[in-house]
PDB file of C-alpha atoms in Angstrom:
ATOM      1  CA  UNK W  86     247.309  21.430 -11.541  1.00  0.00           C
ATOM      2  CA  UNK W  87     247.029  24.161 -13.748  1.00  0.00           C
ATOM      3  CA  UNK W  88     248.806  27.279 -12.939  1.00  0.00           C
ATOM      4  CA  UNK W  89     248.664  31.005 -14.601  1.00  0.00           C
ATOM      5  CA  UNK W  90     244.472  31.257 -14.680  1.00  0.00           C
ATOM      6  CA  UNK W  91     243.913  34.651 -12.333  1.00  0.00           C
ATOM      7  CA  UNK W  92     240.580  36.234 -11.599  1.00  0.00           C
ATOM      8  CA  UNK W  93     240.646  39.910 -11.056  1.00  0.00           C
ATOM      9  CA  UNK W  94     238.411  42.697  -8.760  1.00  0.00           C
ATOM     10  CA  UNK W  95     238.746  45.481  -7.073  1.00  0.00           C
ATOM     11  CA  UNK W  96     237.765  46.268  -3.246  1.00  0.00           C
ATOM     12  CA  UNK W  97     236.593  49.546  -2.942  1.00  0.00           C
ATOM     13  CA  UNK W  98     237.267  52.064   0.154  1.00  0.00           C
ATOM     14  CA  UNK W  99     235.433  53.745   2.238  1.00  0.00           C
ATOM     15  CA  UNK W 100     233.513  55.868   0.434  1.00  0.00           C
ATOM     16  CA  UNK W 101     234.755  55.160  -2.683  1.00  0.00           C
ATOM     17  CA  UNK W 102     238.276  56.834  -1.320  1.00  0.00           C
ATOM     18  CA  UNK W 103     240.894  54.727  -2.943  1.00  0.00           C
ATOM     19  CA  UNK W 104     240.458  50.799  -3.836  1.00  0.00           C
ATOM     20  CA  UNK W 105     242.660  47.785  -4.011  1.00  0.00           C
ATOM     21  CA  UNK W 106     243.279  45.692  -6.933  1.00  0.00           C
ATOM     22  CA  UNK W 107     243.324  42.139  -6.232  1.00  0.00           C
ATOM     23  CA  UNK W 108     244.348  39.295  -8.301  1.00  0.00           C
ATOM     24  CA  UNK W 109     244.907  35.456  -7.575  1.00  0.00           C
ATOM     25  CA  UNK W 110     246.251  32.603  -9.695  1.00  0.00           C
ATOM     26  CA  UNK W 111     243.123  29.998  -9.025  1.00  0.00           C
ATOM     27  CA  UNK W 112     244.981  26.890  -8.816  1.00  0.00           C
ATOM     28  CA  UNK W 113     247.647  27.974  -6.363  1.00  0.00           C
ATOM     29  CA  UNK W 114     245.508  30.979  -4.901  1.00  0.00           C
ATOM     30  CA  UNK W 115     248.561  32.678  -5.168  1.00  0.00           C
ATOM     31  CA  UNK W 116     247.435  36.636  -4.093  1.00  0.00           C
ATOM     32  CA  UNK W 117     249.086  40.036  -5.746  1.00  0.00           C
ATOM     33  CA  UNK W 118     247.459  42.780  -4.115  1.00  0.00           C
ATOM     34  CA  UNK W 119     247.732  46.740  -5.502  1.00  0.00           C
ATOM     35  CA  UNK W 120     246.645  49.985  -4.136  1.00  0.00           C
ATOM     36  CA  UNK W 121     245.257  52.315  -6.315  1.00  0.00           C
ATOM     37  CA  UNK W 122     244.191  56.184  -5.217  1.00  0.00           C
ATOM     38  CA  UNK W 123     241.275  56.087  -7.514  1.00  0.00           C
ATOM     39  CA  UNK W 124     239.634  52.884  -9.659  1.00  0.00           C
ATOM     40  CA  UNK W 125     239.900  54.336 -12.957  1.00  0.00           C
ATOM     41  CA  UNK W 126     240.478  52.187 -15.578  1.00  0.00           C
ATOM     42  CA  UNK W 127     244.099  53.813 -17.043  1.00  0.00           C
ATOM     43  CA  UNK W 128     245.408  53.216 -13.233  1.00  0.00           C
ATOM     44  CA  UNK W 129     243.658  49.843 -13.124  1.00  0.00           C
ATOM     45  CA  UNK W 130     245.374  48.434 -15.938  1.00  0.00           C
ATOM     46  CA  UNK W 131     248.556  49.931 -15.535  1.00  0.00           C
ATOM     47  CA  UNK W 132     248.987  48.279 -11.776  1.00  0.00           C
ATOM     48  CA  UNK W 133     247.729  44.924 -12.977  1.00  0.00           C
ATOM     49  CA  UNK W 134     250.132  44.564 -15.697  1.00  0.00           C
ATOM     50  CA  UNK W 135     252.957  45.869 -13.419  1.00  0.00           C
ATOM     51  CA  UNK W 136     252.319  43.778 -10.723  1.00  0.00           C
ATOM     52  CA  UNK W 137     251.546  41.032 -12.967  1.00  0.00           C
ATOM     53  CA  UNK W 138     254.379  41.202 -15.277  1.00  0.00           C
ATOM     54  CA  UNK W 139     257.061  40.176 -13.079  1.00  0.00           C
ATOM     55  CA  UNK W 140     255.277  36.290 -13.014  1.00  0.00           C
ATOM     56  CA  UNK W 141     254.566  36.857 -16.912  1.00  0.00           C
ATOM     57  CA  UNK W 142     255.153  33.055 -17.755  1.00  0.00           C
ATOM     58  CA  UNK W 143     252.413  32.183 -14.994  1.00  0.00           C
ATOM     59  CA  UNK W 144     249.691  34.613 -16.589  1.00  0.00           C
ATOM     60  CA  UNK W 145     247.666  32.656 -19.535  1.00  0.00           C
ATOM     61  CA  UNK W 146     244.207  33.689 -18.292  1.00  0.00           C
ATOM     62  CA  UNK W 147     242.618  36.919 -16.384  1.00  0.00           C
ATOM     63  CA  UNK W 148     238.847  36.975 -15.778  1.00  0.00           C
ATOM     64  CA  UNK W 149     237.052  40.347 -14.421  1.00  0.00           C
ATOM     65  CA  UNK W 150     233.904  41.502 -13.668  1.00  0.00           C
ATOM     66  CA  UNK W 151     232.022  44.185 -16.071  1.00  0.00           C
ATOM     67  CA  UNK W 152     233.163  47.269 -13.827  1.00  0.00           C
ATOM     68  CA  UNK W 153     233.967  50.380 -15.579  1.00  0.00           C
ATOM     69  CA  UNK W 154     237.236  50.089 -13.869  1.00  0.00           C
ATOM     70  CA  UNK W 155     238.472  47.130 -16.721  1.00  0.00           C
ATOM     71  CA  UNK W 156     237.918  48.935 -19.536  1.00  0.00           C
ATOM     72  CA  UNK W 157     241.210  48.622 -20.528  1.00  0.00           C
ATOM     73  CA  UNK W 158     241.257  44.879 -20.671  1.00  0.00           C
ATOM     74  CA  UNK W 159     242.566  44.497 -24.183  1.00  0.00           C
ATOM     75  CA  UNK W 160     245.628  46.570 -23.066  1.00  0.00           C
ATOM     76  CA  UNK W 161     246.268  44.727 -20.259  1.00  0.00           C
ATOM     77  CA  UNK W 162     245.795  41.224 -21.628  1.00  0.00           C
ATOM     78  CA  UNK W 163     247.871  41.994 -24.812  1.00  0.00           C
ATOM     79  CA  UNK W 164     250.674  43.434 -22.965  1.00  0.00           C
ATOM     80  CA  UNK W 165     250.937  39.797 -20.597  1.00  0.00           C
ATOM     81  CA  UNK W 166     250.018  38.086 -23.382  1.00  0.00           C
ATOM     82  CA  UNK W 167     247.202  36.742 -21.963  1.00  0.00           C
ATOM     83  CA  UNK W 168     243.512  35.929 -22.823  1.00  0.00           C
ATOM     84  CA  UNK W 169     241.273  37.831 -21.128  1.00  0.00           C
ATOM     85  CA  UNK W 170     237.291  37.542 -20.044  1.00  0.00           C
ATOM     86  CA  UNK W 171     234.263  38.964 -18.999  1.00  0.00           C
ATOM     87  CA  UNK W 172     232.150  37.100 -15.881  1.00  0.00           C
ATOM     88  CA  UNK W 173     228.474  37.389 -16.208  1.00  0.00           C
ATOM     89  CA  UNK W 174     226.736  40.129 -14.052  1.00  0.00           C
ATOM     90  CA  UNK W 175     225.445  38.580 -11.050  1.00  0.00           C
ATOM     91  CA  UNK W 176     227.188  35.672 -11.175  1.00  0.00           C
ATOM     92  CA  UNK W 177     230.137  35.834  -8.589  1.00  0.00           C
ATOM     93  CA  UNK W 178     230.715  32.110  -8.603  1.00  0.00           C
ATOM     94  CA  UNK W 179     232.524  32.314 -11.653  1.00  0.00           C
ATOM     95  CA  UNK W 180     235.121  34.727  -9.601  1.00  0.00           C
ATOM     96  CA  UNK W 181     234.514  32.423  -6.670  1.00  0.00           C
ATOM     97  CA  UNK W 182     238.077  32.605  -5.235  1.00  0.00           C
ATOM     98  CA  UNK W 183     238.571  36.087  -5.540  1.00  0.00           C
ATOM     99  CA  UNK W 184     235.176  36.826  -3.643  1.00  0.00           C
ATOM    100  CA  UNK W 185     236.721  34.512  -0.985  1.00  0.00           C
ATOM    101  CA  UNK W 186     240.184  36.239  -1.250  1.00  0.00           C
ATOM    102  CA  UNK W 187     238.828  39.774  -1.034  1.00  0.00           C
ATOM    103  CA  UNK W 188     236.879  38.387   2.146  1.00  0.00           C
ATOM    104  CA  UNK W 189     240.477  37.375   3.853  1.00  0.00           C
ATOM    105  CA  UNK W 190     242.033  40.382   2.585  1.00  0.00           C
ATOM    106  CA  UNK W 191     238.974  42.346   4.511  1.00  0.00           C
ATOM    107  CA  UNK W 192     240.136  40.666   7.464  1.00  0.00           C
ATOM    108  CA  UNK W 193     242.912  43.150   7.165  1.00  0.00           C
ATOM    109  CA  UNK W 194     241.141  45.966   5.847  1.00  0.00           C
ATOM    110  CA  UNK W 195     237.633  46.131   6.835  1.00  0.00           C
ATOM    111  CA  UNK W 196     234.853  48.285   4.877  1.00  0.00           C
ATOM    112  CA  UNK W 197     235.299  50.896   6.855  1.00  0.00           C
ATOM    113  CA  UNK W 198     239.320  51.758   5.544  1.00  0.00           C
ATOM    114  CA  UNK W 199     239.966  54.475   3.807  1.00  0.00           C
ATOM    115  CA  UNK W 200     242.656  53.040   1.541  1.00  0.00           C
ATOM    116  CA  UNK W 201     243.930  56.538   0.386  1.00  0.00           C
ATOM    117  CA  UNK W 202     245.136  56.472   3.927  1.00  0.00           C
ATOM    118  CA  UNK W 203     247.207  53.197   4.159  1.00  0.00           C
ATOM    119  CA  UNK W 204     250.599  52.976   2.494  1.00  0.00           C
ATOM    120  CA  UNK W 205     251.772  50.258  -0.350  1.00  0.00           C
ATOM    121  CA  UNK W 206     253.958  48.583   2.299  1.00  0.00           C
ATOM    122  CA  UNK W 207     250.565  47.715   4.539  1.00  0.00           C
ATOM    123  CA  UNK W 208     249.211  46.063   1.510  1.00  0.00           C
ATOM    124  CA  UNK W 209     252.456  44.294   0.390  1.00  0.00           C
ATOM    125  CA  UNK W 210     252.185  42.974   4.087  1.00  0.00           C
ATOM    126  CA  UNK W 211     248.621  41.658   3.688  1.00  0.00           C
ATOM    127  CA  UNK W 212     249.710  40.018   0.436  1.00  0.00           C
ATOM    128  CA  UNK W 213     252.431  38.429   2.204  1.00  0.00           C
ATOM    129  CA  UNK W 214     250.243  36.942   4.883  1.00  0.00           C
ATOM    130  CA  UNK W 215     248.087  36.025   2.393  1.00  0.00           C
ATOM    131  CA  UNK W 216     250.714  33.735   0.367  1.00  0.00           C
ATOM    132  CA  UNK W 217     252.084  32.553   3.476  1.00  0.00           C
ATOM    133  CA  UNK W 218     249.107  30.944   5.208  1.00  0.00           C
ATOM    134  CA  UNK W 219     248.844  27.638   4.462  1.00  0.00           C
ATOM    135  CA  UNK W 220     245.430  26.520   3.102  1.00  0.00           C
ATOM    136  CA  UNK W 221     243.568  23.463   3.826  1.00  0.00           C
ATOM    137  CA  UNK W 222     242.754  22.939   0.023  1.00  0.00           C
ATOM    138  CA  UNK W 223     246.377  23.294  -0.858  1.00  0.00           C
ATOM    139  CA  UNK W 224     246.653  20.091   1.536  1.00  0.00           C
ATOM    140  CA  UNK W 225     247.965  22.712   4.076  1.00  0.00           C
ATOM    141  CA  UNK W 226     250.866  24.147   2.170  1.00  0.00           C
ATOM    142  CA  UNK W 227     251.234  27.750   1.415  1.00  0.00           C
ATOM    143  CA  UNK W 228     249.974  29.884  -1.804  1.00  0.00           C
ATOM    144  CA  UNK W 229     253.464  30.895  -2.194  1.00  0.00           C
ATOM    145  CA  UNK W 230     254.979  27.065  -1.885  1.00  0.00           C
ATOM    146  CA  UNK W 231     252.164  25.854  -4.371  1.00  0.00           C
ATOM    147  CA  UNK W 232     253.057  28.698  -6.889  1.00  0.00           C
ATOM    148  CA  UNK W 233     257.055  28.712  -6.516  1.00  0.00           C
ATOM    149  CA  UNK W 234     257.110  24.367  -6.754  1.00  0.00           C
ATOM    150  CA  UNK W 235     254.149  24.647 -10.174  1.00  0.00           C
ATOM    151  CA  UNK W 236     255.983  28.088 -12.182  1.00  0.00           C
ATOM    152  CA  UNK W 237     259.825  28.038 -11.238  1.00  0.00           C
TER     153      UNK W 237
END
């Protein structure tokens, strides 16, 4: 297995009042989850290369949708030394696993949150309950065990 390919999207809150920035590793479906005030694309790139940057060696790919909010992709990929792509409009099977993630992580959050309203230590919480449920694909092992045994 394959690890360091990520596909990246954003969840948007109520109303458009602050978003999350999600991003999982598609062979372990290791999740990194970061809330953002407002989905511009400075604030966008500058969480995903934060959060991303401290699993650099595990980041070869990152593959986003066409929303305004990527814009900075070149900055982003260059800085984690990664390749970075475009999915085709309307075709969300190509992001697949983060449409499923962002479904799980709605579990937490549904559409109705306000995420300028939640802290960053309710999403770090999500992300950890994410990465510690085990997963029937990962023959019932954890995000976190996959990713920690494949990059360390």
């Amino acid at each position: 297995m394959r690890v360091g390919d990520w596909e990246l999207d954003t969840i948007m809150g109520n109303q458009h009042k602050g978003a999350l920035v999600s991003m999982v590793e598609r062979g372990s479906k290791f999740v990194r989850l970061a809330l953002v005030q407002e989905a511009k694309s400075d604030v966008v790139a500058n969480v995903i290369e934060a959060r991303l940057s401290k699993v650099i060696d595990e980041v070869l790919t990152l593959t986003r949708d066409n929303g305004a909010e990527f814009a900075r992709h070149k900055a982003f990929g260059t800085a984690l030394h990664a390749e970075t792509f475009f999915a085709k409009p309307y075709h969300a099977w190509e992001r697949a696993l983060n449409e499923h993630t962002n479904r799980l992580v709605r579990d937490y959050s549904p559409k109705s949150t306000d995420f300028t309203t939640i802290s960053d230590d309710e999403v770090l919480r999500v992300e950890e309950l994410l990465n510690n449920r085990p997963r029937a694909v990962l023959a019932f092992r954890t995000p976190l065990e996959v990713f920690s045994n494949l990059s360390f």
